[in-house]
Amino acid sequence: MGERPVLHMLHTCPFCWKIRSIAEHLNIDYQKVQVNAMKTKKELKFTNGWEKVPVWTEVGGEIVVDSTPIMKHIDVTYNGGELWNSENVTRRDEWIEWVDTNLSKATIPILYGGLFSALKTTTRVSKLEKFGFFSKRIYAWMGFPIMWGIIARSRVKKDGRKPKQLWHDLLTEFTDEFGDAPFFGGQQPDLVDLAAFGYMRS
Ligand SMILES: N[C@@H](CCC(=O)N[C@@H](CS)C(=O)NCC(=O)O)C(=O)O
């Protein structure tokens, strides 16, 4: 067993950036393990069927999966639960759900919604992620028309708004909720702010 908690992740995964955001905010000393993007199932076999990143493994061997539950676990374990604590639990629960539903869905259209942005994104992903020699090249050239043609376009079509407009509207809706405060959490960021930051950072 290691001496530091371990985060299994993909560099460009928005859910992984949520974990990186909270871990870095709390100054936690942890180890990052970048999985092979084409072998996630194989490399994450130890999760007993979850097989998605992020995965957080505690020093004692406890395995925590799913990004928002991992954030809550980190907050409780290393920070006394202060980031998740709230005077208005209904508002907090409603907005973490809003962030996880709306911002997560908006990442694919902005990255892959246009031909040029899709090519730029797949080229960047193929450079940043761990791939085999052939799968890197195959992903860079085959991944881009697939992501643009099928996935992003269908999501853009469903929403009707251009990806940039969608992000603009979502961020306006989110920050309007802050009122006069600088963060959703008030004077300091809370777990909802860090989750939103994670999606944006990715
Ligand atoms: N609800 C999960 C979603 C995680 C997820 O979909 N991760 C993607 C990478 S961005 C993944 O590992 N996909 C691999 C697969 O589904 O096989 C979370 O919030 O952690």
mmCIF file of C-alpha atoms and ligand atoms in Angstrom:
data_model
loop_
_atom_site.group_PDB
_atom_site.id
_atom_site.type_symbol
_atom_site.label_atom_id
_atom_site.label_comp_id
_atom_site.label_asym_id
_atom_site.label_seq_id
_atom_site.Cartn_x
_atom_site.Cartn_y
_atom_site.Cartn_z
ATOM 1 C CA MET A 1 0.000 0.000 0.000
ATOM 2 C CA GLY A 2 1.289 3.465 -0.877
ATOM 3 C CA GLU A 3 2.085 6.323 1.460
ATOM 4 C CA ARG A 4 -0.067 8.833 -0.365
ATOM 5 C CA PRO A 5 -3.622 8.617 -1.663
ATOM 6 C CA VAL A 6 -3.758 7.842 -5.382
ATOM 7 C CA LEU A 7 -5.902 9.422 -8.100
ATOM 8 C CA HIS A 8 -6.356 7.308 -11.230
ATOM 9 C CA MET A 9 -7.245 9.796 -13.938
ATOM 10 C CA LEU A 10 -7.196 10.913 -17.536
ATOM 11 C CA HIS A 11 -5.551 14.279 -18.038
ATOM 12 C CA THR A 12 -8.403 15.708 -20.120
ATOM 13 C CA CYS A 13 -11.325 14.200 -18.165
ATOM 14 C CA PRO A 14 -13.616 16.911 -16.703
ATOM 15 C CA PHE A 15 -14.626 14.693 -13.770
ATOM 16 C CA CYS A 16 -10.949 14.193 -12.893
ATOM 17 C CA TRP A 17 -10.395 17.956 -12.876
ATOM 18 C CA LYS A 18 -13.063 18.217 -10.158
ATOM 19 C CA ILE A 19 -10.901 15.994 -7.957
ATOM 20 C CA ARG A 20 -7.705 17.805 -8.866
ATOM 21 C CA SER A 21 -9.391 21.114 -7.992
ATOM 22 C CA ILE A 22 -10.440 20.067 -4.492
ATOM 23 C CA ALA A 23 -7.190 18.198 -3.773
ATOM 24 C CA GLU A 24 -5.124 21.187 -4.845
ATOM 25 C CA HIS A 25 -7.381 23.640 -2.993
ATOM 26 C CA LEU A 26 -6.852 21.620 0.202
ATOM 27 C CA ASN A 27 -3.133 21.150 -0.488
ATOM 28 C CA ILE A 28 -3.331 17.375 -0.317
ATOM 29 C CA ASP A 29 -0.211 15.426 -1.119
ATOM 30 C CA TYR A 30 -1.451 12.734 -3.514
ATOM 31 C CA GLN A 31 -0.158 10.693 -6.409
ATOM 32 C CA LYS A 32 -1.617 10.968 -9.917
ATOM 33 C CA VAL A 33 -1.741 7.838 -12.065
ATOM 34 C CA GLN A 34 -2.619 8.545 -15.673
ATOM 35 C CA VAL A 35 -4.414 5.553 -17.164
ATOM 36 C CA ASN A 36 -4.111 4.513 -20.812
ATOM 37 C CA ALA A 37 -7.113 6.090 -22.572
ATOM 38 C CA MET A 38 -7.666 2.959 -24.651
ATOM 39 C CA LYS A 39 -7.314 0.558 -21.742
ATOM 40 C CA THR A 40 -9.402 2.154 -18.991
ATOM 41 C CA LYS A 41 -11.398 -1.026 -18.381
ATOM 42 C CA LYS A 42 -8.290 -3.166 -18.020
ATOM 43 C CA GLU A 43 -6.348 -0.695 -15.872
ATOM 44 C CA LEU A 44 -9.337 -0.027 -13.612
ATOM 45 C CA LYS A 45 -10.272 -3.679 -13.049
ATOM 46 C CA PHE A 46 -9.529 -3.174 -9.346
ATOM 47 C CA THR A 47 -12.711 -1.032 -9.086
ATOM 48 C CA ASN A 48 -14.879 -4.150 -9.409
ATOM 49 C CA GLY A 49 -17.023 -3.097 -12.323
ATOM 50 C CA TRP A 50 -16.976 0.734 -12.082
ATOM 51 C CA GLU A 51 -14.099 1.043 -14.583
ATOM 52 C CA LYS A 52 -14.269 4.829 -15.042
ATOM 53 C CA VAL A 53 -11.975 7.629 -13.951
ATOM 54 C CA PRO A 54 -11.621 9.344 -11.548
ATOM 55 C CA VAL A 55 -10.863 6.718 -8.894
ATOM 56 C CA TRP A 56 -9.485 7.741 -5.516
ATOM 57 C CA THR A 57 -7.602 5.155 -3.426
ATOM 58 C CA GLU A 58 -6.876 5.945 0.206
ATOM 59 C CA VAL A 59 -3.597 5.012 1.868
ATOM 60 C CA GLY A 60 -5.385 2.198 3.732
ATOM 61 C CA GLY A 61 -6.707 0.769 0.432
ATOM 62 C CA GLU A 62 -10.266 2.166 0.508
ATOM 63 C CA ILE A 63 -11.460 2.796 -3.056
ATOM 64 C CA VAL A 64 -13.829 5.697 -3.737
ATOM 65 C CA VAL A 65 -15.464 6.196 -7.158
ATOM 66 C CA ASP A 66 -17.628 8.830 -8.902
ATOM 67 C CA SER A 67 -16.394 12.415 -8.871
ATOM 68 C CA THR A 68 -18.883 14.169 -6.571
ATOM 69 C CA PRO A 69 -18.835 11.377 -3.928
ATOM 70 C CA ILE A 70 -15.000 11.466 -4.154
ATOM 71 C CA MET A 71 -15.030 15.246 -3.543
ATOM 72 C CA LYS A 72 -17.272 14.765 -0.497
ATOM 73 C CA HIS A 73 -15.019 11.967 0.767
ATOM 74 C CA ILE A 74 -11.901 14.138 0.399
ATOM 75 C CA ASP A 75 -13.606 17.047 2.141
ATOM 76 C CA VAL A 76 -14.693 14.880 5.111
ATOM 77 C CA THR A 77 -11.375 13.028 5.382
ATOM 78 C CA TYR A 78 -8.983 15.974 5.023
ATOM 79 C CA ASN A 79 -11.026 19.043 5.872
ATOM 80 C CA GLY A 80 -13.664 18.172 8.470
ATOM 81 C CA GLY A 81 -16.393 18.424 5.797
ATOM 82 C CA GLU A 82 -16.263 22.231 5.731
ATOM 83 C CA LEU A 83 -16.555 22.651 1.967
ATOM 84 C CA TRP A 84 -19.755 20.625 1.811
ATOM 85 C CA ASN A 85 -21.203 22.069 5.003
ATOM 86 C CA SER A 86 -23.931 24.587 4.284
ATOM 87 C CA GLU A 87 -26.531 26.678 6.055
ATOM 88 C CA ASN A 88 -28.875 26.026 3.172
ATOM 89 C CA VAL A 89 -28.715 22.349 2.334
ATOM 90 C CA THR A 90 -31.595 22.483 -0.165
ATOM 91 C CA ARG A 91 -29.870 25.218 -2.206
ATOM 92 C CA ARG A 92 -26.537 23.353 -2.091
ATOM 93 C CA ASP A 93 -28.051 20.006 -3.149
ATOM 94 C CA GLU A 94 -30.036 21.630 -5.940
ATOM 95 C CA TRP A 95 -26.967 23.425 -7.343
ATOM 96 C CA ILE A 96 -24.478 20.558 -7.170
ATOM 97 C CA GLU A 97 -27.017 18.612 -9.201
ATOM 98 C CA TRP A 98 -27.362 21.569 -11.594
ATOM 99 C CA VAL A 99 -23.563 21.811 -12.001
ATOM 100 C CA ASP A 100 -23.154 18.052 -12.518
ATOM 101 C CA THR A 101 -25.967 17.912 -15.049
ATOM 102 C CA ASN A 102 -25.508 21.106 -17.039
ATOM 103 C CA LEU A 103 -21.784 21.869 -16.999
ATOM 104 C CA SER A 104 -20.797 18.245 -17.625
ATOM 105 C CA LYS A 105 -23.042 18.120 -20.721
ATOM 106 C CA ALA A 106 -21.694 21.446 -22.024
ATOM 107 C CA THR A 107 -18.051 20.315 -22.165
ATOM 108 C CA ILE A 108 -18.363 18.018 -25.215
ATOM 109 C CA PRO A 109 -20.081 20.630 -27.470
ATOM 110 C CA ILE A 110 -17.493 23.341 -26.753
ATOM 111 C CA LEU A 111 -14.556 20.997 -27.305
ATOM 112 C CA TYR A 112 -15.889 19.124 -30.328
ATOM 113 C CA GLY A 113 -18.839 21.213 -31.628
ATOM 114 C CA GLY A 114 -16.942 22.758 -34.581
ATOM 115 C CA LEU A 115 -14.736 20.972 -37.105
ATOM 116 C CA PHE A 116 -11.669 23.027 -36.203
ATOM 117 C CA SER A 117 -12.188 22.812 -32.444
ATOM 118 C CA ALA A 118 -12.747 19.034 -32.710
ATOM 119 C CA LEU A 119 -9.472 18.594 -34.584
ATOM 120 C CA LYS A 120 -7.649 20.823 -32.117
ATOM 121 C CA THR A 121 -9.112 18.914 -29.159
ATOM 122 C CA THR A 122 -8.367 15.409 -30.440
ATOM 123 C CA THR A 123 -4.819 16.428 -31.362
ATOM 124 C CA ARG A 124 -4.351 17.877 -27.879
ATOM 125 C CA VAL A 125 -5.892 14.803 -26.209
ATOM 126 C CA SER A 126 -3.660 12.499 -28.232
ATOM 127 C CA LYS A 127 -0.616 14.455 -27.007
ATOM 128 C CA LEU A 128 -1.645 14.720 -23.351
ATOM 129 C CA GLU A 129 -3.118 11.282 -22.732
ATOM 130 C CA LYS A 130 -1.284 8.022 -22.439
ATOM 131 C CA PHE A 131 -1.806 5.984 -25.628
ATOM 132 C CA GLY A 132 0.044 3.220 -27.422
ATOM 133 C CA PHE A 133 2.076 4.151 -30.538
ATOM 134 C CA PHE A 134 -0.706 3.203 -32.975
ATOM 135 C CA SER A 135 -3.720 4.119 -30.881
ATOM 136 C CA LYS A 136 -2.348 7.678 -30.464
ATOM 137 C CA ARG A 137 -2.333 8.185 -34.232
ATOM 138 C CA ILE A 138 -5.602 6.411 -34.796
ATOM 139 C CA TYR A 139 -7.303 8.488 -32.109
ATOM 140 C CA ALA A 140 -5.942 11.811 -33.406
ATOM 141 C CA TRP A 141 -7.279 11.228 -36.907
ATOM 142 C CA MET A 142 -10.290 8.962 -36.444
ATOM 143 C CA GLY A 143 -11.410 10.397 -33.096
ATOM 144 C CA PHE A 144 -11.988 13.872 -34.453
ATOM 145 C CA PRO A 145 -14.609 13.151 -37.126
ATOM 146 C CA ILE A 146 -16.323 10.721 -34.769
ATOM 147 C CA MET A 147 -16.530 13.178 -31.886
ATOM 148 C CA TRP A 148 -17.518 16.058 -34.157
ATOM 149 C CA GLY A 149 -19.812 14.163 -36.466
ATOM 150 C CA ILE A 150 -21.756 12.066 -34.064
ATOM 151 C CA ILE A 151 -21.429 13.074 -30.455
ATOM 152 C CA ALA A 152 -20.967 16.836 -30.345
ATOM 153 C CA ARG A 153 -23.229 17.669 -33.286
ATOM 154 C CA SER A 154 -26.133 15.703 -31.883
ATOM 155 C CA ARG A 155 -25.746 17.470 -28.524
ATOM 156 C CA VAL A 156 -25.497 20.897 -30.165
ATOM 157 C CA LYS A 157 -28.564 20.120 -32.270
ATOM 158 C CA LYS A 158 -30.527 18.987 -29.233
ATOM 159 C CA ASP A 159 -29.809 22.213 -27.363
ATOM 160 C CA GLY A 160 -30.131 24.561 -30.340
ATOM 161 C CA ARG A 161 -27.597 27.068 -28.978
ATOM 162 C CA LYS A 162 -24.017 27.484 -30.172
ATOM 163 C CA PRO A 163 -21.562 25.907 -27.649
ATOM 164 C CA LYS A 164 -20.076 29.281 -26.631
ATOM 165 C CA GLN A 165 -23.548 30.772 -26.110
ATOM 166 C CA LEU A 166 -24.534 27.729 -24.055
ATOM 167 C CA TRP A 167 -21.505 28.194 -21.745
ATOM 168 C CA HIS A 168 -22.160 31.906 -21.511
ATOM 169 C CA ASP A 169 -25.800 31.297 -20.496
ATOM 170 C CA LEU A 170 -24.912 28.561 -18.013
ATOM 171 C CA LEU A 171 -22.186 30.605 -16.329
ATOM 172 C CA THR A 172 -24.496 33.636 -16.141
ATOM 173 C CA GLU A 173 -27.189 31.469 -14.532
ATOM 174 C CA PHE A 174 -24.664 30.050 -12.058
ATOM 175 C CA THR A 175 -23.019 33.350 -11.093
ATOM 176 C CA ASP A 176 -26.422 35.129 -10.818
ATOM 177 C CA GLU A 177 -27.088 32.708 -7.969
ATOM 178 C CA PHE A 178 -24.090 34.161 -6.059
ATOM 179 C CA GLY A 179 -25.955 37.440 -5.417
ATOM 180 C CA ASP A 180 -23.386 39.984 -4.183
ATOM 181 C CA ALA A 181 -20.921 37.315 -2.977
ATOM 182 C CA PRO A 182 -17.783 36.384 -4.965
ATOM 183 C CA PHE A 183 -18.539 32.636 -4.810
ATOM 184 C CA PHE A 184 -21.506 30.293 -4.688
ATOM 185 C CA GLY A 185 -20.259 29.419 -1.194
ATOM 186 C CA GLY A 186 -20.215 33.100 -0.149
ATOM 187 C CA GLN A 187 -16.901 34.783 0.685
ATOM 188 C CA GLN A 188 -14.999 31.492 0.143
ATOM 189 C CA PRO A 189 -15.410 28.801 -2.510
ATOM 190 C CA ASP A 190 -17.239 25.666 -1.424
ATOM 191 C CA LEU A 191 -17.570 22.223 -2.958
ATOM 192 C CA VAL A 192 -20.109 23.418 -5.558
ATOM 193 C CA ASP A 193 -17.689 26.161 -6.721
ATOM 194 C CA LEU A 194 -14.830 23.665 -6.974
ATOM 195 C CA ALA A 195 -16.970 21.223 -8.960
ATOM 196 C CA ALA A 196 -17.932 24.005 -11.409
ATOM 197 C CA PHE A 197 -14.286 25.103 -11.642
ATOM 198 C CA GLY A 198 -13.257 21.500 -12.433
ATOM 199 C CA TYR A 199 -15.586 21.311 -15.430
ATOM 200 C CA MET A 200 -14.404 24.689 -16.703
ATOM 201 C CA ARG A 201 -10.737 23.915 -16.154
ATOM 202 C CA SER A 202 -10.936 20.716 -18.204
HETATM 203 N N1 LIG B 1 -20.260 10.027 -13.122
HETATM 204 C C1 LIG B 1 -18.838 9.768 -13.291
HETATM 205 C C2 LIG B 1 -18.478 9.853 -14.754
HETATM 206 C C3 LIG B 1 -17.020 9.427 -15.008
HETATM 207 C C4 LIG B 1 -16.729 9.211 -16.502
HETATM 208 O O1 LIG B 1 -17.641 9.107 -17.337
HETATM 209 N N2 LIG B 1 -15.425 9.147 -16.836
HETATM 210 C C5 LIG B 1 -15.019 8.873 -18.190
HETATM 211 C C6 LIG B 1 -13.828 9.739 -18.581
HETATM 212 S S1 LIG B 1 -14.227 11.462 -18.744
HETATM 213 C C7 LIG B 1 -14.543 7.437 -18.303
HETATM 214 O O2 LIG B 1 -13.793 6.954 -17.483
HETATM 215 N N3 LIG B 1 -14.974 6.736 -19.341
HETATM 216 C C8 LIG B 1 -14.500 5.399 -19.593
HETATM 217 C C9 LIG B 1 -15.623 4.467 -19.869
HETATM 218 O O3 LIG B 1 -16.799 4.850 -19.691
HETATM 219 O O4 LIG B 1 -15.312 3.350 -20.266
HETATM 220 C C10 LIG B 1 -18.062 10.766 -12.440
HETATM 221 O O5 LIG B 1 -18.603 11.855 -12.147
HETATM 222 O O6 LIG B 1 -16.943 10.444 -12.007
#
